[in-house]
Structures are given as structure tokens and as C-alpha cells.
PDB file of C-alpha atoms in Angstrom:
ATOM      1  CA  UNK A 199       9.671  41.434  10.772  1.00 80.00           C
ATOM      2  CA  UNK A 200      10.226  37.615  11.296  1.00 81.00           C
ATOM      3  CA  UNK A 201      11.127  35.471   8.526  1.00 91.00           C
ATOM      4  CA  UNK A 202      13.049  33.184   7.100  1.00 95.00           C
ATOM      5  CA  UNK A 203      15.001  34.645   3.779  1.00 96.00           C
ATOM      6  CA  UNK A 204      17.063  32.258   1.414  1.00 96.00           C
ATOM      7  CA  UNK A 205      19.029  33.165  -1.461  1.00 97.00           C
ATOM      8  CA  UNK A 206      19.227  33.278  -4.627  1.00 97.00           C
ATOM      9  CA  UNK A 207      15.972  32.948  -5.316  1.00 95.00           C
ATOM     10  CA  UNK A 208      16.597  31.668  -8.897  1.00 96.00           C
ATOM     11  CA  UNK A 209      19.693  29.470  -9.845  1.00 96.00           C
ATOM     12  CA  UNK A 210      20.405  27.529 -13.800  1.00 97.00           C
ATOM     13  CA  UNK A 211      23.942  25.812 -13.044  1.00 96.00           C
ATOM     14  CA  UNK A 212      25.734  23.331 -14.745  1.00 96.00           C
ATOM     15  CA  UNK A 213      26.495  19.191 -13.825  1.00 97.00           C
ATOM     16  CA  UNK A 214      29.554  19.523 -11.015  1.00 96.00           C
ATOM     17  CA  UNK A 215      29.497  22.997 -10.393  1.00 96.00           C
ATOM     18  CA  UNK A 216      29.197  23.257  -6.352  1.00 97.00           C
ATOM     19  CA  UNK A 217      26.860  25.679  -4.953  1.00 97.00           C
ATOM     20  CA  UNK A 218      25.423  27.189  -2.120  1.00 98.00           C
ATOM     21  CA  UNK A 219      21.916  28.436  -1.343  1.00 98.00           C
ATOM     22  CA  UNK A 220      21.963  30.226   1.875  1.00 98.00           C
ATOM     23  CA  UNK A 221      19.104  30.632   4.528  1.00 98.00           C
ATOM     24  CA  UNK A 222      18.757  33.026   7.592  1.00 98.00           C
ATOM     25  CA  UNK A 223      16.148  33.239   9.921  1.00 96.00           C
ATOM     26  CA  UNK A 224      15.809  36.130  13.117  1.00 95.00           C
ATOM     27  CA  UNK A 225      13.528  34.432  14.989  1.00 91.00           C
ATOM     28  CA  UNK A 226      16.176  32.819  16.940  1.00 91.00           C
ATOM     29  CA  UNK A 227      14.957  29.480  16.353  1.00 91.00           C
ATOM     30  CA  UNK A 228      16.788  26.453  17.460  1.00 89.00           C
ATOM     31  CA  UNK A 229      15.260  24.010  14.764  1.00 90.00           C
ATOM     32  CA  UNK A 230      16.156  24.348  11.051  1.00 93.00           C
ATOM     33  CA  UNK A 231      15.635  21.864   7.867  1.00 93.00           C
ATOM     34  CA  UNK A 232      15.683  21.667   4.345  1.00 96.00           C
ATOM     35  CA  UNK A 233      12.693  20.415   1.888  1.00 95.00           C
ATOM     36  CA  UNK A 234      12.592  19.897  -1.679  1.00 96.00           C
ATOM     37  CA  UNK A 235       9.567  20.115  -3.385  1.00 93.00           C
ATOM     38  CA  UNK A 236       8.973  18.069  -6.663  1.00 92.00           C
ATOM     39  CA  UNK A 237       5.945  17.515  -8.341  1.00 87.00           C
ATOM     40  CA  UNK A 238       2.960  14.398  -7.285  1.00 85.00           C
ATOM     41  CA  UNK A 239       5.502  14.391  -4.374  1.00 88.00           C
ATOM     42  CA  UNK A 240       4.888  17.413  -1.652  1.00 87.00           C
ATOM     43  CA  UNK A 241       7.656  18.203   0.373  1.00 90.00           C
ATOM     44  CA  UNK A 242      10.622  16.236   1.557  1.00 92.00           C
ATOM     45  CA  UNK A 243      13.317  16.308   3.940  1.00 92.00           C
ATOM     46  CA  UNK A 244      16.454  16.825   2.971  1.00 96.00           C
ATOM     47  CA  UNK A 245      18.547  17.552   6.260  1.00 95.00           C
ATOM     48  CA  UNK A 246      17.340  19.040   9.710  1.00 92.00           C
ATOM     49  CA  UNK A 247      19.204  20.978  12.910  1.00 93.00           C
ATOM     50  CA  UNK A 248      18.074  20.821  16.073  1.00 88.00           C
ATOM     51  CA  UNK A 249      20.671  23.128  17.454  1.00 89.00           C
ATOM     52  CA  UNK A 250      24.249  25.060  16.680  1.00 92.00           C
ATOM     53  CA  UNK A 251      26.237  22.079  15.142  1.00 91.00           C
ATOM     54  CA  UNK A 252      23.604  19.752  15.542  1.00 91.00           C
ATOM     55  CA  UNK A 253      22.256  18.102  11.932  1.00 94.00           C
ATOM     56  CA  UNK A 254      21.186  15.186  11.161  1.00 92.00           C
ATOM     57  CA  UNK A 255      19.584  13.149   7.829  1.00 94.00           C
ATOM     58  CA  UNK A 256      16.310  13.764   6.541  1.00 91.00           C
ATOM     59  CA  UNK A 257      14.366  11.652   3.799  1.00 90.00           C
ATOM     60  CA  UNK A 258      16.713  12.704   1.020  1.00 95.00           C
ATOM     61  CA  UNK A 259      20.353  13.398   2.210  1.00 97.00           C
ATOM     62  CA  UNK A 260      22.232  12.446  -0.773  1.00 97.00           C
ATOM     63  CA  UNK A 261      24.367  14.437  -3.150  1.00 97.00           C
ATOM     64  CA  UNK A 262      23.578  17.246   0.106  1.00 98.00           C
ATOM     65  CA  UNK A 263      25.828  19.367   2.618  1.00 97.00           C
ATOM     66  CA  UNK A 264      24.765  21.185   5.488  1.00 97.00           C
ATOM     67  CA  UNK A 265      26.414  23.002   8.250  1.00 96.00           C
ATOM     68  CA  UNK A 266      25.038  24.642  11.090  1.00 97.00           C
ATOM     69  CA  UNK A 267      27.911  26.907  12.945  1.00 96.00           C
ATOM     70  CA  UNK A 268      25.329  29.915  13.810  1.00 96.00           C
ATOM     71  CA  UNK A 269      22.099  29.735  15.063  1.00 95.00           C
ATOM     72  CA  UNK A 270      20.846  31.944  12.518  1.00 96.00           C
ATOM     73  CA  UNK A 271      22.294  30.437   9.219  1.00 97.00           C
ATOM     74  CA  UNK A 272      21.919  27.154   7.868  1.00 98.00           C
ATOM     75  CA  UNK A 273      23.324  26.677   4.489  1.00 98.00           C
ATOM     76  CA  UNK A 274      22.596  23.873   1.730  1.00 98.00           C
ATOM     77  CA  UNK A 275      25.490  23.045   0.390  1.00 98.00           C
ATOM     78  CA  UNK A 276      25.832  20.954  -3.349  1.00 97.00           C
ATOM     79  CA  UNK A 277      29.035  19.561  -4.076  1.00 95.00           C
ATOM     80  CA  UNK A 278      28.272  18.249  -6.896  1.00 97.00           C
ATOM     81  CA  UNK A 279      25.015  18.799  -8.531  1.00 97.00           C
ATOM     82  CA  UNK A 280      23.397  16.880 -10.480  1.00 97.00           C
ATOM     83  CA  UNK A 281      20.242  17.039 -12.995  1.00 97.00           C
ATOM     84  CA  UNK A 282      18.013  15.098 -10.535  1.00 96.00           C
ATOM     85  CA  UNK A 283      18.471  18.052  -8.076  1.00 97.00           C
ATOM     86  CA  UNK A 284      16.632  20.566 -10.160  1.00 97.00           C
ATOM     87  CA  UNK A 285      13.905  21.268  -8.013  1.00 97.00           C
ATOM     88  CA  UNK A 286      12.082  23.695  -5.508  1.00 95.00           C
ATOM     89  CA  UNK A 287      13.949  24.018  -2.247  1.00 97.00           C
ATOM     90  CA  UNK A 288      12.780  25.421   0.930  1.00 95.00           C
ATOM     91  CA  UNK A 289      14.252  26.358   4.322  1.00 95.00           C
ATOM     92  CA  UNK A 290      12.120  26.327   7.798  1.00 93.00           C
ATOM     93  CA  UNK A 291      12.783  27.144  10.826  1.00 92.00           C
ATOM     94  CA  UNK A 292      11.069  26.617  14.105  1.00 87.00           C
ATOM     95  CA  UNK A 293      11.312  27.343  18.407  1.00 82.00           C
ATOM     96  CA  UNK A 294      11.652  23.874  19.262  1.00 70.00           C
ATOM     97  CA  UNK A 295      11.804  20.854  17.792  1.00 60.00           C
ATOM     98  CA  UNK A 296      10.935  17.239  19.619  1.00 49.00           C
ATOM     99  CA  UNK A 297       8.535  14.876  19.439  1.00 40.00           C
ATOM    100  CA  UNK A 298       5.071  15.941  19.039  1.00 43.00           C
ATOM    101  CA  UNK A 299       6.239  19.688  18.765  1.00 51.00           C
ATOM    102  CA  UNK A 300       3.431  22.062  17.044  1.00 55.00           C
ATOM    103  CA  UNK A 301       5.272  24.854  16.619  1.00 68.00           C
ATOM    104  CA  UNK A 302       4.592  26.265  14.043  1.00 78.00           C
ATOM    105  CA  UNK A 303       6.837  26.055  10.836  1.00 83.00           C
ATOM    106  CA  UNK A 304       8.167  29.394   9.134  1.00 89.00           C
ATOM    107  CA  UNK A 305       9.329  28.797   5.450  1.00 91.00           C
ATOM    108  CA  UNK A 306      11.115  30.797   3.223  1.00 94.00           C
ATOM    109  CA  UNK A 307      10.607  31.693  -0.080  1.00 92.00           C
ATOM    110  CA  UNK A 308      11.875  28.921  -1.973  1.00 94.00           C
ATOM    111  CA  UNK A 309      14.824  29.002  -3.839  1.00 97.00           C
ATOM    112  CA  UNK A 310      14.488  27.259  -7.801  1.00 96.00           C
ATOM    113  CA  UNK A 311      17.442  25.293  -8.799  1.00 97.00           C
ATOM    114  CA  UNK A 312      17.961  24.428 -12.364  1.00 97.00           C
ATOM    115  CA  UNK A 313      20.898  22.064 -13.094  1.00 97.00           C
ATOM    116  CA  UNK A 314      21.629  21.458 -16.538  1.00 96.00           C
TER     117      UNK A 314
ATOM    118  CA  UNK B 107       6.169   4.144   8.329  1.00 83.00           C
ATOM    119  CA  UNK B 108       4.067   7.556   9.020  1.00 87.00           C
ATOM    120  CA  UNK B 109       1.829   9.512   6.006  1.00 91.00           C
ATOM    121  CA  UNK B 110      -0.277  11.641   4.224  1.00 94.00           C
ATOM    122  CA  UNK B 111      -2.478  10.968   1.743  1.00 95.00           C
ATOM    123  CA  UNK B 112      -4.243  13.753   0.359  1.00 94.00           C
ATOM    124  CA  UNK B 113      -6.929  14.175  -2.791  1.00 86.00           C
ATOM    125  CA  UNK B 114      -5.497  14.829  -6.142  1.00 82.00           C
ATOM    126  CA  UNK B 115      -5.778  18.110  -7.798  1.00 84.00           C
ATOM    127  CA  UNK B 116      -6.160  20.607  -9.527  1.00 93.00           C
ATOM    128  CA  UNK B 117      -9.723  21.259  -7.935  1.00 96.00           C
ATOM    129  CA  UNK B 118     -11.642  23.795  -9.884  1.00 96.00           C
ATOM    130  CA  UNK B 119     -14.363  25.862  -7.800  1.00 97.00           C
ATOM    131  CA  UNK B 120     -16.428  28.857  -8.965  1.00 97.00           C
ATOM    132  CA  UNK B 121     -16.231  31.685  -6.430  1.00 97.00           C
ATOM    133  CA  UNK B 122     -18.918  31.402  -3.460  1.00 96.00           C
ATOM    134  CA  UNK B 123     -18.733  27.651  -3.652  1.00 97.00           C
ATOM    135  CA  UNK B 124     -17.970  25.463  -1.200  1.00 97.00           C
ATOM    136  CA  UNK B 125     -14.596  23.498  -0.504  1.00 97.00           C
ATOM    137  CA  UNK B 126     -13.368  20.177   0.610  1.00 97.00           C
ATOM    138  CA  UNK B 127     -10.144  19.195   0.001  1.00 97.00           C
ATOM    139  CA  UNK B 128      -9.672  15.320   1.623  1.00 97.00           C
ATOM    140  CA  UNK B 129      -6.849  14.267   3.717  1.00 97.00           C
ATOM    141  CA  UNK B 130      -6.472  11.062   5.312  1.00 97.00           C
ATOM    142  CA  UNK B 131      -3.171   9.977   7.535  1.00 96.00           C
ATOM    143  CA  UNK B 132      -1.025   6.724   8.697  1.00 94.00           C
ATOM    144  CA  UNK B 133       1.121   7.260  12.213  1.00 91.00           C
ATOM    145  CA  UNK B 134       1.671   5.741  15.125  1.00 84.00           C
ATOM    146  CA  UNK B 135       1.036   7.168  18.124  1.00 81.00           C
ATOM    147  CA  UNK B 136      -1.158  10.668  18.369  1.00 83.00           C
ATOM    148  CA  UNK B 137       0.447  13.124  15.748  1.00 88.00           C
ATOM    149  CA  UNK B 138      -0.275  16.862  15.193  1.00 89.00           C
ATOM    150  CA  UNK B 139      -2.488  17.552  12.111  1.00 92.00           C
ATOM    151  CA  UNK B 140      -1.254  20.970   9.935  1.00 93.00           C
ATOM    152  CA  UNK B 141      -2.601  22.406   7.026  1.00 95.00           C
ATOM    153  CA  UNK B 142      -0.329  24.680   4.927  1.00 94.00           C
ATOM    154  CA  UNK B 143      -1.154  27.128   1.926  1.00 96.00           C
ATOM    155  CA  UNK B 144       1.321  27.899  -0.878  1.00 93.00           C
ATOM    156  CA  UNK B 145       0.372  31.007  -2.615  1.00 93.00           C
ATOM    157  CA  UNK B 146       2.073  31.168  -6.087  1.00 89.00           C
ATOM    158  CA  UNK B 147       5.371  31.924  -5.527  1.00 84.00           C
ATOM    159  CA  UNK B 148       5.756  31.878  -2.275  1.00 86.00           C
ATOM    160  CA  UNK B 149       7.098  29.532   0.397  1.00 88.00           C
ATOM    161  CA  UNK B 150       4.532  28.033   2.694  1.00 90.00           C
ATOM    162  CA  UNK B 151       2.259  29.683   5.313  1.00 91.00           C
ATOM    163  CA  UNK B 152       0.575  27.795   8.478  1.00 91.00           C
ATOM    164  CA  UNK B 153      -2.915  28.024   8.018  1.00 95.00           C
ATOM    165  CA  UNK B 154      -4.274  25.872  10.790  1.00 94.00           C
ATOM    166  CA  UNK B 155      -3.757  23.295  12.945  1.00 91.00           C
ATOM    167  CA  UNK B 156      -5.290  20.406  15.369  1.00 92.00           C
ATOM    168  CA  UNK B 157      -2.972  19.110  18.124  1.00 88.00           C
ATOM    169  CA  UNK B 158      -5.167  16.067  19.405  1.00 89.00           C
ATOM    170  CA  UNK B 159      -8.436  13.890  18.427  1.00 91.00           C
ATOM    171  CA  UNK B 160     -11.639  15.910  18.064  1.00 94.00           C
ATOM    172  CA  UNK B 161      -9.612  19.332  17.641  1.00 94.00           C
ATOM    173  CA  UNK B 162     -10.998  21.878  15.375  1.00 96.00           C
ATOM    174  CA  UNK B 163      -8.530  23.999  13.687  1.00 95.00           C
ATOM    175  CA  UNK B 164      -9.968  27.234  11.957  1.00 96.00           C
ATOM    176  CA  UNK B 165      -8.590  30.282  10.133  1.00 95.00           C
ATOM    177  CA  UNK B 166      -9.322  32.622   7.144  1.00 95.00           C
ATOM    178  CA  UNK B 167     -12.823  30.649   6.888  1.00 96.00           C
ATOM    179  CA  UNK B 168     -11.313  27.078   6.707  1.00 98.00           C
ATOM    180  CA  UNK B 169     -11.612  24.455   8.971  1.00 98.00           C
ATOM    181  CA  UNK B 170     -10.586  21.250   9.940  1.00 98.00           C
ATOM    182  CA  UNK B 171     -11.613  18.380  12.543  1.00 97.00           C
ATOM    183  CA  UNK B 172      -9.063  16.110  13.274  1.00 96.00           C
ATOM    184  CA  UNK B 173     -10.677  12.756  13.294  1.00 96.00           C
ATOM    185  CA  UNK B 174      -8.915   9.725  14.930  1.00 93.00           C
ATOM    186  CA  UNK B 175     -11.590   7.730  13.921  1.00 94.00           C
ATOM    187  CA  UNK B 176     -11.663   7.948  10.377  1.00 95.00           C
ATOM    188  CA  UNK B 177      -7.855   9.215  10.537  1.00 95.00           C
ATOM    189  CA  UNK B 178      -8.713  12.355   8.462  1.00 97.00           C
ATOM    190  CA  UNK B 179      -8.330  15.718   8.950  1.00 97.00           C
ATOM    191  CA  UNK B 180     -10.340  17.051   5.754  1.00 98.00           C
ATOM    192  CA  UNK B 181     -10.250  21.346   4.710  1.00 98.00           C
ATOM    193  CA  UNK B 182     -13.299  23.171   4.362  1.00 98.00           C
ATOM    194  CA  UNK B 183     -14.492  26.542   3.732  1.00 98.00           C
ATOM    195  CA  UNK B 184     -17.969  27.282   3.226  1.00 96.00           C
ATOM    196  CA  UNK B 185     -17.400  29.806   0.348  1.00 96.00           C
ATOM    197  CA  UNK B 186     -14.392  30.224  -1.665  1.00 97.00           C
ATOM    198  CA  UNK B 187     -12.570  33.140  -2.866  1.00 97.00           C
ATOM    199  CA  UNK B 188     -10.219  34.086  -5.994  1.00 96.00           C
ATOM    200  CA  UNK B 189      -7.868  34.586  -3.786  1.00 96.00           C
ATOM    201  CA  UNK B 190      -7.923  30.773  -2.278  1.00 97.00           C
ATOM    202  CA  UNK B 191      -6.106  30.020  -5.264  1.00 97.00           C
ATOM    203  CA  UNK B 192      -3.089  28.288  -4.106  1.00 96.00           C
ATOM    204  CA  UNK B 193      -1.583  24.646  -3.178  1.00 94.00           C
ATOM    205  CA  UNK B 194      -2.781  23.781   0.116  1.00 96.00           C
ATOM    206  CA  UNK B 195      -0.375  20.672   1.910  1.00 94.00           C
ATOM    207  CA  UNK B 196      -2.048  18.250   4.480  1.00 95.00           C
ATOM    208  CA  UNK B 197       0.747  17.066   6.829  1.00 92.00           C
ATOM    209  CA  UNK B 198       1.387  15.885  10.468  1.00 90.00           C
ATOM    210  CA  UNK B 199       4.051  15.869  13.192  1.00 85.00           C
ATOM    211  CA  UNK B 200       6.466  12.868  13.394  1.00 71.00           C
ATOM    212  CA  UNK B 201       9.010  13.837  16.073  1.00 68.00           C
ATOM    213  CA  UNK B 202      11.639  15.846  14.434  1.00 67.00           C
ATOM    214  CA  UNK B 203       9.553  16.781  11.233  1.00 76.00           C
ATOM    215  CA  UNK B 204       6.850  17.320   9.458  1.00 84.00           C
ATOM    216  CA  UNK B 205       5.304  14.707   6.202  1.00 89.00           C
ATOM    217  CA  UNK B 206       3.792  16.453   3.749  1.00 90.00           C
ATOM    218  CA  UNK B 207       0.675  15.145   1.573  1.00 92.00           C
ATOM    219  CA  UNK B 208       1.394  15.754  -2.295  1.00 92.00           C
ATOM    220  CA  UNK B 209      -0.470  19.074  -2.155  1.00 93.00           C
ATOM    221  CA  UNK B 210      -4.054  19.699  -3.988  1.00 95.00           C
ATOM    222  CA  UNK B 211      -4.105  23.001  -6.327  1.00 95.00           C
ATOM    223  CA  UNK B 212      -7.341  24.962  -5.890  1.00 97.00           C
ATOM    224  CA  UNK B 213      -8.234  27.182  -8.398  1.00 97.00           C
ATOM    225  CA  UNK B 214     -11.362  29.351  -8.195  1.00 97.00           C
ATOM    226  CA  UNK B 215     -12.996  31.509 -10.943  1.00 96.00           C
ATOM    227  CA  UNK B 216     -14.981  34.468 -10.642  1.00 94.00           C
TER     228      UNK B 216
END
């Protein structure tokens, strides 16, 4: 089945602890991103990949790590978290990416991060 | 820069009624128009899409006309379900991503 699977699903950390949410997708899809969802304002862009060690800033970059050494993985990395990163975070992946691409975009599941 | 603007929720329907959930959009150029659905709990599924002006992009019962004129690209669905209920995201194509409208909760009753 294609998909897109992150984990956990549910995280309550402290200030300063780093952490990790991973994401995987089998679709072997070159593009990958981040999105954090926070409410009255949708979805937005934390970091993108257009390729194996190819990333690159989205909307939101800071306080944010990502690496990109398989083609199938594509981990968001926290150093340092920070209340003001407690959010909804989401992983997509698609075929292509490039200007005026409609591919479409497969999301995961979400992963809820709670930083106290 | 390039956006979304979509109607503000929660939008409260009574099953068998008909939707419209508004979406208007800034960009340059000639972007691709996507609706996505959020069911609760889950991350978010394509539900249609328009790739250029005129376009009519339909699934599940919903459609959507992607109007350069009026820069919209406005849901319908002539009858609503229970199951509808979910966040549904207005958003477009802007070379490497997508921008996402705010999202509009629909909730239907029986």
C-alpha cells in the first residue's frame, strides 16, 4: 500500500529536549516537505527536498533540522524545542516537484507535538 | 506574494443540503487549484483538482471550477453527507509547494 507513515504519532516533551519525528514514504518519491498546522492558519512550510541531499527553507525554518540522506526518509529534527512548536506536523511526499507540478500530494498522518 | 483566502468556518449543514465552501486566490502567473479534505484525525487526502482556467475538478460529489476571472475556485456538492464532516483546505501550486487556505470545518447533522 502507498503511504507516507511518520512517527510517533503523539509526543508531550519538555523546553530543550531535542527530538526527532521520523517520516517514510514507498512511493519512491523524489519530493518531500514538512508542514505545521496551527489553528486560523492552515498549513505551512517548514522545510522541503527535492532530491537525496537536496533541502531547502520553507515558510517557517526556524528552531528546525532536516536531513535527507535516503530517498525514502526525511526526518524533522528539533534541537531545541520550544513551546511555540507545539503544534500539528505533517510530512508529504510527491513524484516530482517543479514549477507548476500537480502531482498530487500524499500526507501522512500527522504527528502532535506538545512542548511544555 | 501568492495566497489563499478561504471562508471561515465551522459551516453547519443538515444532511441532504447543499454545500459551498468559498475560496478565492492571489498568484502570479497560472497556478494549479487543489482542494484537500482532513478527516478527523487524519493527515490530508487530495480530493480534486483544476490545472488551468475553466477546469472542472470533481470527485466524491464535489466540484470545483477554477475561475481566472473571478480568481476563485469555490467547493460544491449538491447534497451533503455525515460523513463530509471534515476540514476541507483550498490551496494552489507555487513552484516548489503548495499554500494552503486556513481550512473551513464542515459539520453536517443527520
Amino acid at each position: 500500500e502507498a503511504q507516507v507513515t511518520q512517527n510517533p504519532r503523539y509526543l508531550i516533551t519538555v523546553t530543550g529536549k531535542k527530538l526527532t519525528v521520523t517520516c517514510s514514504q514507498n512511493m519512491n518519491h523524489e519530493y518531500m516537505s514538512w508542514y505545521r498546522q496551527d489553528p486560523g492558519l492552515g498549513l505551512r512550510q517548514i522545510y522541503y527536498s527535492m532530491n537525496v541531499e537536496v533541502t531547502d527553507k520553507g515558510d517557517v525554518p526556524e528552531g528546525y533540522k532536516v536531513s535527507r540522506k535516503e530517498k525514502r526518509n526525511f526526518p524533522l529534527i528539533l534541537e531545541s524545542p520550544s513551546p511555540n512548536q507545539t503544534s500539528l506536523y505533517f510530512c508529504a511526499s510527491s513524484l516530482s516537484p517543479g514549477s507548476g507540478s500537480t502531482d498530487t500530494q500524499y500526507f501522512g498522518p500527522g504527528t502532535r507535538l506538545t512542548v511544555l | 506574494g501568492d495566497s489563499v483566502t478561504q471562508m471561515e468556518g465551522p459551516v453547519t449543514l443538515s444532511e441532504e443540503a447543499f454545500l459551498t465552501i468559498n475560496c478565492t486566490y492571489t498568484a502570479t502567473g497560472y497556478p494549479s487549484l487543489f482542494w484537500y479534505v482532513q478527516y478527523p484525525g487524519e493527515g490530508l487526502q487530495l480530493l480534486l483538482k483544476a490545472t488551468k482556467a475553466d477546469d472542472k475538478g470533481s470527485n466524491k460529489g464535489f466540484e470545483a471550477t477554477y475561475r481566472k476571472e473571478t480568481t476563485s475556485f469555490h467547493l460544491e456538492k449538491g447534497s451533503v453527507q455525515v460523513s463530509d464532516s471534515a476540514v476541507y483546505f483550498c490551496a494552489l501550486d507555487n513552484t516548489d509547494k503548495l499554500i494552503f487556505g486556513t481550512g473551513t470545518r464542515l459539520q453536517v447533522f443527520p
